[in-house]
Structure formats: structure tokens, C-alpha cells
Amino acid sequence: MKVSEVMTAQVVTAKPKTSVKEIARMMSEIDSGVIPIAEDGKVLGLVTDRDIVVRVVADGGALDAPVSDIMTDDVQSCHADDNLADATAKMGAHQVRRLLVYADGRLAGILSLGDVALDYGAKAVGRTLEEISAEPANQH
């Protein structure tokens, strides 16, 4: 099975100067816990709902700060035509719950554990989640 068969293809991006509050509003509107941060067609990072909680709310940070202040810039990715098993192994190896998906050099979607669970099965998700959770990681 290919990543393109299970990924979420509808991706909303934001610019680095977008405020944290606006990112949270966008997440609510599109019912997503992640927004890639891009400029001039290039993904610079991503921000998750957990990033907002841990890096802003818990630290008493400003909601009007630019999202570039809290985004994760070490983002893992794969290609739309990659084998899904390889992509989930990469999630486990890098201890991440999402991969950005590229096709023809452009952002084509996001592959999340939820996507894998819906289309690939509980065993694959269980193995991947076990690898993600095996040791503490610095990434969110």
C-alpha cells in the first residue's frame, strides 16, 4: 500500500508570521491538530496543538507571538509513492506521529497515525506507537 492511498490530502498551511492565536483558530476551524508553516512554497516547519499548549500556554507565552517562535523546524517527511510500511517505520524511528508527504517536490499531504489506523490497521498503529513511545524524544 502506498502513502498516497491513506494520507490526508487536504492540507492548510500558514505563514511564519501568523499569530499563535490565529493558528489555534485555524486548527479549530479545520478540525486538525497540526498546521504546516510555509513561505514561498517551502515548508519551514509545523506547529501542533501540543506545541501551543507546552510552548505557549504552559510557559505563559503571548498568543499574539508569531508561530515561527514555537514551530518545530525539524520535520520528517516521506513521498506519496513510498510504501506505507516504510513510512510507519520512519515514524517509529524518529518518534513522530505525523509525516509531511511530498509529491513532485511539493507538499501533497500529511500522514498521521490516525490515517494509518483508519486504512492500514490496528497492528501497524500499535507497532508504530510502541516505537514512538519507546524512549523519550525531544520532538513534539
Backbone as a ProteinNet text record, in pm:
[ID]
protein_1_A
[PRIMARY]
MKVSEVMTAQVVTAKPKTSVKEIARMMSEIDSGVIPIAEDGKVLGLVTDRDIVVRVVADGGALDAPVSDIMTDDVQSCHADDNLADATAKMGAHQVRRLLVYADGRLAGILSLGDVALDYGAKAVGRTLEEISAEPANQH
[TERTIARY]
84	0	89.1	50.8	126.9	76	164.2	128.6	13.6	15.5	-87.9	-227.9	-238.5	-369.2	-434.1	-355.8	-411.7	-388.4	-301.1	-267.6	-387.8	-381.9	-478.9	-425.2	-500.3	-451.4	-486.1	-588.2	-628.9	-544.5	-446.3	-355.2	-368	-389.1	-392.7	-259.3	-195	-68.2	-85.7	13.1	13.6	153.6	162.2	290.9	357.5	489	560.8	519.3	470.5	431.7	289	215.6	80.3	87.3	-5.2	-2.1	-42.4	4.4	-30.4	-182.2	-245.3	-391.2	-461.3	-415.3	-475.8	-454.5	-338.5	-312.9	-411.5	-432.6	-528.1	-668.5	-705.2	-836.5	-846	-740.4	-738.7	-754.1	-682.6	-692.1	-835.3	-900.4	-1038.5	-1130.5	-1111.2	-1197.2	-1183.4	-1061.6	-1041.4	-1036.6	-1054.8	-1054.2	-924.9	-813.2	-682.2	-592	-501.2	-407.1	-271.4	-260.3	-131.2	-151.3	-61.1	-59.7	85.5	115	249.1	269.2	390.3	424.3	510.4	462.2	528.3	537.2	636.6	652.1	716.1	662.8	713.4	718.7	615.4	606.3	696.2	767.9	859	812.1	801.5	763.4	884.4	864.6	970.5	962.8	843.9	822.5	676.4	638.6	497.4	471.3	345.9	305	187	191.4	84.2	9.1	-107	-181.1	-99.6	-20.8	65.3	173.2	229	327.3	266.6	143.3	76.5	60.3	17.8	-3	129	228.3	354.9	442	447.8	541.3	482.4	349.4	287.7	206.1	102.3	10.4	83.1	155.6	222.6	331.5	392.8	500.1	450.1	319.8	265.8	305.1	325.3	365.9	252.6	288.6	191.6	122.5	-8.9	-85.7	-71.2	-25	-7	134.7	216.3	351.9	342.6	440.8	440.2	463.2	395.7	405.3	548.3	627	766.4	844	798.3	864.2	847.4	742.1	714.6	710.8	720.3	708.1	825.9	802.2	906.3	963.9	1095.1	1153.1	1222.9	1241.8	1299.4	1183.7	1131.9	1011.8	1049.2	993.9	1018.2	916.4	958.6	869.8	890.6	802	812	753.7	750.9	695.7	562.9	475.7	342.9	349.1	452.2	461.6	541.2	583.5	652.9	558.5	615.9	541	496.7	372.1	318.2	394.5	435.6	510.9	642.7	707.8	832.5	807.2	696.7	663	633.9	560.7	531.6	658.6	748.9	877.6	956.1	948.2	1016.3	955.2	823	758.1	813.7	822.3	873.8	1018.5	1099.9	1242.8	1268.7	1185.8	1204.4	1111.7	1033.2	940	848.3	782.3	685.5	553.3	447.5	313.4	260.6	338.9	297.5	418.9	397.7	498.9	437.1	511	467.7	489.5	398.8	406.5	427.6	529.3	562.5	537.8	498.6	485.9	530.2	614.3	666.2	728.6	795.6	864.4	774.4	646	551	479.8	436.9	360.3	228.6	205.9	86.9	-9.8	37.9	-49	26.1	-44.3	13.1	-30.1	63.5	33.1	39.5	-71.1	-76	-104.3	-81.7	-116.8	-265.7	-347.1	-490.8	-521.7	-452	-470.1	-433.5	-323.7	-277.5	-379.3	-432.9	-530.4	-656.1	-702.1	-824.8	-808.9	-692.8	-677.2	-580.3	-497.4	-392.9	-407.6	-471.5	-499.8	-434.8	-495.3	-452.8	-314	-277.6	-145.4	-34.2	-49.1	53.1	62.6	-50.8	-50.9	9.8	-24.9	29.4	180.9	234.5	380.3	445.4	386.8	444.5	437.6	324.4	309.5	404.6	425.1	519.9	660.9	699.7	831.4	841	734.4	733.8	748.7	684.4	680.3	793	877.7	980.5	1074.4	1120.1	1211.1	1168.3	1189.4	1152.9	1225.9	1152.4	1212.4	1196.7	1278.5	1270.6	1169.4	1121	1026.9	885.4	800.1	657.8	577.9
-117.4	0	124.4	223.3	347.5	452.6	542.4	651.9	733.7	757.5	839.1	781.9	653.3	589.3	616.5	658	677.1	816	894.2	1026.1	1119.8	1224.2	1332.9	1430.5	1446.5	1528.4	1676	1707.5	1846.9	1909.1	1990.1	2048.8	2200.1	2256.2	2401.9	2443	2542.6	2592.2	2735.1	2780.5	2918.4	2975.3	3105.7	3174	3186.2	3200.5	3207.5	3324.1	3432.3	3548.3	3539.8	3433.8	3414.7	3399.6	3462.6	3455.2	3316.5	3283.8	3157.6	3147.9	3257.6	3258.6	3226	3281.9	3255.2	3109.5	3055.8	2913.6	2826.6	2857.6	2781	2791.8	2908.3	2928.3	2843.5	2843	2762.8	2613.8	2568.3	2427.9	2392.3	2480.8	2457.9	2451.9	2544.1	2550.5	2428	2376.8	2262.7	2129.1	2133.4	2013.6	1933.4	2002.9	1940.6	1982.8	1896.1	1926.9	1969.4	1994.7	2032.5	2125.9	2223.7	2316.2	2329.3	2292.6	2319	2469.9	2515.9	2657.3	2668	2748.5	2756	2900.1	2921.7	3052.2	3031.9	3100.1	3089.9	2945.3	2867.5	2729.8	2630.7	2676.3	2587.7	2571.5	2448	2421.2	2446.7	2533.4	2570.7	2493.6	2442.8	2370.8	2336.7	2296.6	2274.4	2304.1	2328.8	2353.7	2262.7	2206.3	2118.2	2182.2	2126.4	2175.2	2155.1	2050.4	2026.1	2133.9	2177.5	2286.2	2410.4	2440.8	2559.5	2545.4	2428.9	2407.7	2411.9	2338.5	2325.7	2450.3	2508.7	2618.7	2757.6	2765.8	2897.5	2899.1	2819.1	2822.6	2788.4	2677.3	2634	2731.6	2800.2	2894.7	3037.8	3059.3	3194.5	3283	3221.6	3296.3	3377.5	3461.3	3551.2	3483.6	3490.2	3433.7	3514	3637.8	3718.2	3704.2	3619	3594	3521.2	3541	3468	3319.1	3239.5	3094.9	3045.2	3120.1	3080.4	3069.2	3137.1	3129.9	2993.3	2920.4	2794.1	2673.1	2694.2	2581.8	2486.3	2363.2	2262.6	2271	2290.8	2305.5	2179.8	2081.2	1953.5	1858.9	1871.8	1799.5	1680.2	1566.3	1445.1	1435.6	1375.3	1365.8	1234.4	1211.7	1096.1	1137.5	1043.9	1071.3	998	1054.6	997.3	854.5	822.5	688.1	591.3	634.8	544.7	435.5	322.5	213.9	256.2	229	271.3	208.6	84	18.6	91.4	136.8	212.1	345.3	410.3	538.9	522.1	418.2	398.2	360.1	288	257	386	478.7	607.5	685.6	681.4	747.2	691.2	560.4	496.4	531.3	527.2	554.9	697.8	791.2	932.3	976.8	883.8	910.7	1028.8	1024.5	1127.3	1061.8	1136.1	1084.8	1130.1	1213.6	1264.3	1280	1259.6	1287.4	1378.4	1478.6	1556	1468.3	1478	1394.9	1484.8	1450.9	1527.9	1446.3	1514.8	1456.9	1563.1	1526.2	1620.9	1744.2	1724.3	1833.7	1930.5	1900.4	1989.7	1915.5	1991.3	1932.5	1878.4	1749	1684.5	1638	1630.6	1582.8	1561.7	1503.8	1467.6	1324.8	1244.8	1109.7	1108.6	1072.7	1068.1	925.8	901	770.6	742.7	846.8	829.9	780.5	833.5	786.8	639.2	602.6	464.1	374.1	417.7	337.4	312.9	415.4	401.9	308.6	309.9	238.4	121.3	110.8	9.1	-91.6	-51.5	-146.9	-117.9	-175.8	-153.5	-209.2	-321	-378.2	-282.9	-224	-130.4	-9	41.8	157.5	120.7	4.3	-40.1	-51	-110.4	-123.2	14	100.7	234	313.7	311.6	384.9	331.7	202.1	143.7	197.2	207.7	261	409.7	484	626.9	649.8	566.4	584.1	513.9	441.3	359.5	437.5	551.1	634.4	778.6	859.5	999.8	1065.9	1149	1222.2	1372.3	1452.4	1596.6	1658.3	1580.5	1635	1624.6	1712.7	1709	1659.2
0	0	0	-76.3	-88.8	10.5	50.1	140.9	82.4	-48.2	-112.7	-96.4	-70.1	-55.3	79.7	179.6	313.5	372.7	312.4	367.8	362.2	442.2	433	329.9	221.3	109.5	124.3	198.9	217	327.2	288.3	385.9	383.5	500	516.4	575.9	516.9	568.3	618.5	693.3	742.6	725	730.3	717.8	855.3	858.5	986	1075.2	1017.7	1098.7	1151.9	1115.9	1167.1	1319	1388.8	1535.3	1585.2	1702.3	1765.7	1781.2	1819.1	1836.4	1704.6	1595	1465	1424.5	1455.3	1426.1	1503	1630.2	1711.2	1651.9	1605.7	1543	1414.6	1335.8	1213.2	1245.4	1347	1386.7	1423.6	1496	1535.3	1413.6	1320.9	1202.5	1113	1097.9	1008.2	1082.6	1213.9	1297.6	1278	1299.3	1284.3	1399.2	1437.6	1544.8	1494	1363.5	1305.9	1186.9	1176.7	1062.9	1016.6	891.7	839.3	821.6	848.4	832.3	706.5	611.5	481.3	433.4	348.6	286.1	149.7	50.6	-86.1	-134.2	-97.5	-142.6	-71.6	29.4	102.9	247.1	292.5	431.1	520.2	619.7	712.5	843.6	874	998.7	1012.6	1131.6	1159.9	1306.1	1334.5	1472.6	1503.5	1623.3	1667.3	1783	1811.5	1926.6	2054.3	2058.7	2175	2186.6	2072.9	2075.4	2139.7	2104.5	2159.7	2310.6	2354.9	2498.2	2574.4	2526.9	2600.2	2588.1	2469.3	2445.7	2465	2475.1	2494.3	2623	2628.5	2743.1	2872.6	2876	2999.1	3043.6	2946.6	2979	2994.7	2981.6	2992.4	2875.9	2759.7	2640.4	2580.9	2487.6	2423.9	2306.7	2306.4	2196.4	2067.8	2079.2	1958.7	1901.1	1959.5	1908.2	1774.3	1687.9	1560.5	1583.9	1504.5	1519.7	1494.4	1421.6	1398.5	1529.3	1634	1764.6	1831.4	1794.7	1863.2	1770.5	1641.4	1548.3	1562.1	1523	1515.2	1375.4	1366.8	1233.4	1182.9	1267.5	1225.4	1193.3	1071.7	1032.4	945.2	977.3	899.1	785.8	676.1	560.6	487.2	392.1	304.2	169.2	76.4	-56	-72.2	-150.9	-172.3	-225	-303.3	-359.5	-272.4	-153.1	-60.7	-11.9	22.5	82.1	222.3	257.4	386.9	503.3	488.7	596.1	620.9	514	529.4	599.6	564.3	626	774.8	811.4	954	1029.6	964.8	1028.5	1051.9	958.9	974.9	1091.3	1104.2	1218.6	1348.5	1356.2	1476.9	1503.6	1399.3	1415.2	1461.5	1415.2	1451	1564.3	1615.6	1725.6	1696.7	1581.1	1542.8	1505.9	1520.9	1491.7	1356.4	1288.5	1158.1	1067.8	939.2	837.9	733.3	689.7	574.6	452.1	356.2	236.7	114.9	36.7	-83	-208.9	-314.5	-447.6	-546.3	-638.1	-737.7	-672.6	-559.1	-491.6	-417.1	-408.7	-340.3	-228.5	-128.6	-19.3	-75	-54.1	-108.6	-1.1	123.1	229.4	358.8	453	582.3	612.3	657.7	701.9	853.5	916.4	1062.6	1108.6	1235.7	1291.2	1273.8	1281.4	1259.2	1119.9	1019.8	882.2	871.3	933.7	929.7	998.1	1110.8	1185.2	1102.8	1033.6	955.4	836.9	774.4	649.1	649.6	750.9	748.2	860.5	968.4	1073.3	1206.2	1307.7	1445.2	1474.2	1412.3	1439	1396.1	1278.3	1229.6	1320.4	1363	1452.2	1585.8	1637.5	1765.4	1762.8	1656.9	1645.2	1634.9	1552.2	1533.1	1662.3	1730.2	1855.3	1961.6	1963	2057.4	2031.9	1904.4	1871.3	1906.5	1880.2	1910.2	2060.3	2137.2	2281.9	2356	2284.6	2347.6	2438.1	2392.1	2470.6	2454.7	2556.2	2543.2	2427.6	2357.4	2246	2272.8	2209.1	2224.1	2130.5	2035	1937.1	1989.2	1941.7	1979.1	1864.5
[MASK]
++++++++++++++++++++++++++++++++++++++++++++++++++++++++++++++++++++++++++++++++++++++++++++++++++++++++++++++++++++++++++++++++++++++++++++

